[in-house]
XYZ file of C-alpha atoms in Angstrom:
312
model
C 6.936 -2.315 -27.342
C 6.996 -5.483 -28.251
C 4.224 -8.073 -29.044
C 4.330 -11.784 -27.843
C 2.846 -15.088 -28.438
C 0.498 -15.929 -26.138
C -1.451 -19.144 -24.747
C -4.645 -17.829 -22.893
C -7.885 -19.769 -21.643
C -10.730 -18.904 -22.362
C -13.735 -20.572 -21.554
C -11.511 -23.919 -20.979
C -10.371 -23.838 -24.082
C -6.774 -22.939 -25.154
C -6.988 -20.114 -28.173
C -3.846 -18.916 -29.632
C -3.481 -15.580 -29.440
C -1.054 -12.679 -30.507
C -1.297 -10.135 -27.623
C 0.518 -6.320 -27.796
C 2.420 -5.409 -24.161
C 3.156 -2.521 -23.997
C 2.537 0.941 -21.535
C 0.362 4.009 -22.100
C 0.890 6.391 -24.560
C -1.477 9.828 -24.639
C -3.025 8.014 -27.468
C -4.987 5.719 -25.183
C -6.276 8.380 -22.439
C -9.740 7.553 -23.432
C -10.267 4.080 -23.606
C -8.619 3.617 -20.937
C -10.847 6.299 -19.373
C -13.734 4.399 -20.771
C -12.344 0.933 -18.812
C -12.094 2.476 -16.009
C -15.633 4.232 -16.350
C -16.483 0.572 -15.485
C -17.607 -0.101 -11.934
C -14.528 -2.845 -9.488
C -13.651 -4.014 -6.798
C -10.199 -1.706 -7.015
C -9.435 1.762 -6.485
C -8.694 3.591 -9.177
C -11.618 5.868 -10.846
C -11.465 7.031 -14.630
C -11.114 10.671 -12.048
C -8.838 9.288 -9.937
C -6.263 8.195 -12.407
C -6.640 11.403 -14.364
C -5.708 13.096 -11.269
C -2.878 10.765 -10.192
C -2.017 11.357 -13.877
C -2.013 15.124 -13.052
C 0.564 14.776 -9.458
C 2.911 11.359 -10.979
C 0.866 8.950 -8.412
C -0.090 7.363 -11.950
C 2.403 7.175 -14.841
C 1.976 6.504 -19.023
C 4.771 4.365 -18.941
C 3.784 2.320 -15.311
C 0.306 2.237 -16.731
C -0.543 -1.119 -18.834
C -1.711 -2.395 -21.766
C -2.756 -6.026 -24.012
C -4.089 -5.344 -27.131
C -4.876 -7.846 -29.609
C -4.221 -6.014 -32.726
C -6.271 -2.273 -32.258
C -7.827 -3.545 -29.113
C -7.483 -3.364 -25.916
C -8.249 -6.348 -24.179
C -6.612 -6.319 -21.119
C -4.874 -2.950 -18.176
C -2.808 -2.866 -15.869
C -3.036 0.970 -13.134
C 0.040 0.195 -11.557
C 0.545 3.402 -8.341
C 3.573 4.992 -6.851
C 5.310 8.278 -5.282
C 4.854 11.386 -7.568
C 8.876 11.903 -6.589
C 9.097 8.067 -6.910
C 11.670 5.728 -9.655
C 9.242 2.327 -9.867
C 5.501 1.636 -8.922
C 5.377 -0.393 -5.747
C 1.242 -1.144 -5.987
C -1.324 -2.204 -8.587
C -3.820 -0.751 -8.507
C -6.077 -1.306 -10.838
C -6.441 -4.469 -13.519
C -9.711 -4.472 -16.711
C -9.935 -7.318 -19.394
C -11.773 -7.949 -21.391
C -12.081 -11.789 -22.099
C -14.128 -14.461 -20.274
C -11.316 -16.126 -18.241
C -8.375 -12.486 -17.301
C -6.652 -14.679 -14.742
C -3.497 -15.257 -17.555
C -3.814 -12.509 -18.783
C -3.924 -10.275 -15.911
C -0.716 -12.495 -14.715
C 0.969 -11.527 -17.998
C 0.328 -7.803 -17.338
C 1.232 -7.924 -13.395
C 4.634 -9.683 -14.693
C 5.525 -6.091 -16.345
C 6.409 -4.877 -12.902
C 9.278 -6.179 -11.191
C 9.683 -7.322 -7.683
C 9.174 -5.585 -4.465
C 5.531 -4.761 -5.690
C 2.159 -5.929 -4.525
C -1.282 -5.519 -5.454
C -4.187 -4.066 -2.191
C -7.615 -4.212 -2.699
C -9.456 -2.391 -0.509
C -13.470 -4.048 0.275
C -14.926 -4.848 3.266
C -14.645 -7.605 6.122
C -18.053 -9.817 4.455
C -16.965 -9.221 0.960
C -13.067 -10.282 1.151
C -14.990 -13.766 -0.372
C -16.130 -11.984 -3.952
C -15.655 -13.551 -6.505
C -13.784 -9.833 -8.274
C -11.821 -10.446 -5.259
C -11.177 -14.575 -5.778
C -9.912 -14.044 -9.882
C -8.009 -11.302 -9.129
C -5.965 -12.857 -6.229
C -5.352 -15.792 -8.076
C -4.215 -13.837 -10.937
C -2.141 -12.130 -8.652
C -1.193 -15.709 -6.831
C 0.457 -16.717 -11.189
C 2.267 -14.474 -11.625
C 4.252 -15.208 -8.507
C 2.573 -12.932 -5.802
C 1.099 -15.507 -3.392
C 1.829 -14.459 0.656
C -1.695 -13.099 0.803
C -2.635 -10.332 3.710
C -5.693 -9.461 5.266
C -5.469 -6.279 7.340
C -7.743 -4.996 9.419
C -8.456 -0.526 8.774
C -9.074 1.303 11.782
C -9.843 4.850 11.981
C -10.133 7.499 15.276
C -12.420 10.608 15.014
C -12.775 13.221 16.259
C -16.707 12.578 16.917
C -13.986 10.725 19.759
C -11.995 11.653 23.423
C -8.151 12.095 22.427
C -6.375 9.149 24.375
C -4.596 9.287 27.078
C -0.600 11.623 25.558
C 2.289 9.808 28.581
C 3.213 10.497 31.346
C 6.365 7.106 31.276
C 8.069 8.854 27.407
C 9.621 11.493 26.356
C 9.909 12.500 22.616
C 11.896 13.966 20.138
C 12.747 15.193 16.934
C 16.024 13.053 15.100
C 17.277 13.310 11.550
C 16.845 11.141 9.314
C 19.996 8.489 10.269
C 18.590 7.867 13.374
C 15.844 6.986 12.157
C 17.415 4.568 9.703
C 18.731 2.859 13.409
C 15.495 2.464 15.105
C 13.945 0.747 11.432
C 16.747 -1.031 11.702
C 16.173 -3.008 15.323
C 13.056 -2.705 15.331
C 12.551 -5.023 12.523
C 14.242 -7.596 14.193
C 11.170 -9.988 15.031
C 8.142 -7.920 13.827
C 5.073 -8.949 12.936
C 4.620 -7.183 10.026
C 4.471 -8.955 6.911
C 5.982 -6.350 3.851
C 9.113 -5.713 7.350
C 9.551 -8.865 7.337
C 9.864 -10.143 3.783
C 11.612 -6.542 2.919
C 14.779 -7.646 5.246
C 14.664 -11.042 3.748
C 14.654 -9.676 0.001
C 17.017 -6.867 0.374
C 18.824 -7.335 4.300
C 17.305 -5.517 7.593
C 19.591 -1.073 7.043
C 18.500 -1.965 3.669
C 14.501 -2.240 4.251
C 15.086 0.163 6.978
C 16.944 2.510 4.278
C 13.965 2.197 1.867
C 11.089 2.686 4.424
C 12.787 5.821 5.698
C 12.895 6.944 1.926
C 9.481 5.468 1.241
C 7.475 7.656 4.245
C 9.384 10.822 3.678
C 8.266 10.406 0.284
C 4.619 10.738 1.898
C 2.650 14.195 1.981
C 2.546 13.748 5.996
C 4.502 16.596 8.071
C 7.936 15.154 8.364
C 9.819 17.301 11.021
C 6.642 15.542 13.367
C 8.653 12.252 13.212
C 9.380 11.396 16.676
C 12.284 9.177 18.586
C 10.859 7.814 22.190
C 12.984 7.160 25.114
C 12.204 6.730 28.542
C 12.275 8.414 32.212
C 16.416 6.706 32.097
C 16.442 8.212 28.104
C 17.102 4.047 26.948
C 15.243 5.045 22.846
C 12.126 2.654 23.226
C 10.241 3.087 19.798
C 9.348 5.766 17.075
C 6.238 7.463 16.128
C 5.057 8.862 12.594
C 2.631 11.371 11.854
C 2.411 11.356 8.406
C -1.060 11.417 5.790
C -1.311 10.003 2.490
C -3.340 11.688 -0.679
C -6.970 10.401 1.958
C -5.641 12.806 4.404
C -3.712 12.131 7.625
C -2.811 8.402 8.682
C -1.068 6.790 11.400
C 2.479 6.577 8.752
C 4.997 4.276 11.454
C 5.404 2.777 15.038
C 7.690 0.591 16.377
C 8.750 -0.306 19.705
C 12.622 -1.520 19.408
C 13.584 -5.787 21.260
C 14.486 -4.930 24.414
C 11.556 -2.419 25.235
C 8.664 -4.829 24.219
C 6.159 -6.322 26.078
C 5.427 -2.774 28.417
C 2.104 -1.268 26.052
C 4.793 0.614 24.330
C 2.047 0.905 21.204
C -0.321 2.981 23.343
C 2.601 5.282 24.524
C 3.421 6.041 20.402
C -0.400 5.889 19.048
C -1.449 7.732 21.289
C 1.667 10.557 20.521
C 0.591 10.461 16.656
C -3.036 11.360 17.290
C -2.458 14.164 19.190
C 0.752 15.587 16.488
C -2.277 14.598 14.018
C -4.971 16.347 15.600
C -2.791 19.544 17.137
C -2.570 19.759 12.434
C -5.861 19.638 12.154
C -7.178 16.602 11.676
C -10.547 15.624 11.663
C -9.906 11.739 11.182
C -6.883 9.904 11.535
C -6.264 6.111 9.871
C -4.478 3.173 9.972
C -4.337 -0.556 9.160
C -2.232 -3.023 10.698
C -1.776 -7.111 10.006
C -4.087 -9.256 11.166
C -1.486 -11.177 11.870
C -0.068 -8.424 14.474
C -2.914 -8.449 17.396
C -0.697 -5.930 20.146
C -1.163 -3.661 17.479
C -4.536 -4.625 16.484
C -5.653 -4.403 20.648
C -3.887 -1.139 21.114
C -5.704 0.293 18.101
C -9.187 -0.647 19.292
C -8.095 0.783 23.185
C -7.298 3.792 22.184
C -10.376 4.935 19.995
C -10.367 3.826 17.254
C -12.831 1.595 15.011
C -12.355 -0.760 12.546
C -14.015 0.829 9.145
C -12.900 -1.821 6.447
C -10.532 -4.039 5.174
C -7.394 -4.258 2.719
C -6.115 -6.932 1.267
C -2.225 -6.591 0.328
C -0.516 -9.728 -2.344
C 3.015 -9.763 -2.216
């Protein structure tokens, strides 16, 4: 723990306040839960916090507090995989000051990159002031790239899409998926992929991605490589799951095979595999700039139900 002098802008005046920034300890739980009881555009509720604290998705050392004396002035709750070594995404911001942007920015800076802030909302609420002020804090902390990701879902009320007749799907080991992730990253329309490649290089980012998908609770044995009738590698399809249930984990087509509509084949295979395992609802999202993928979701019976806004 360390005490730092910070100038915090309050109601247009610059006041000198002494704030202590530190991670949570067990004795903080009650007051953290009190803060999380307040309505918010963020996802973390007191019930979710208790559940995720138990399974390791939230941790004391990933929950940052700002204190003025004994008074809690601000809070940042970060999420990561239960078996992960570091937090990956910001789930909740809270503050008890009139202008929270500088305070929140300081809290966000406590977690080094790569890190993201995910806000789940409806398209018509994209410019809600509560979202705008949080994105301003994220930008001040260095998370300046904002990506909108329409969220889609398929339900068992819709027919299953036709399964591919031109591709063969086979399991493979992790190294094979690292190889194809690296290939797919070339020319990718996915913002996170481009950022990851720029940060650590295509191979290292592929290794990170495969490890991340392995950490998800989805069925690893269902991952598939896809080949055409000549035996040429086309892409990969990864059915998966998160805390909310079954999801389209990942799909991609290698550069040499793009332009033939293979995203439909891959998405259909993922949908069938998850449905065979009992999924009644399957969710997914894609960057708003990735129009080919959005079109594939719509063709195969997925409909948009929400919007994810990501600052990175």
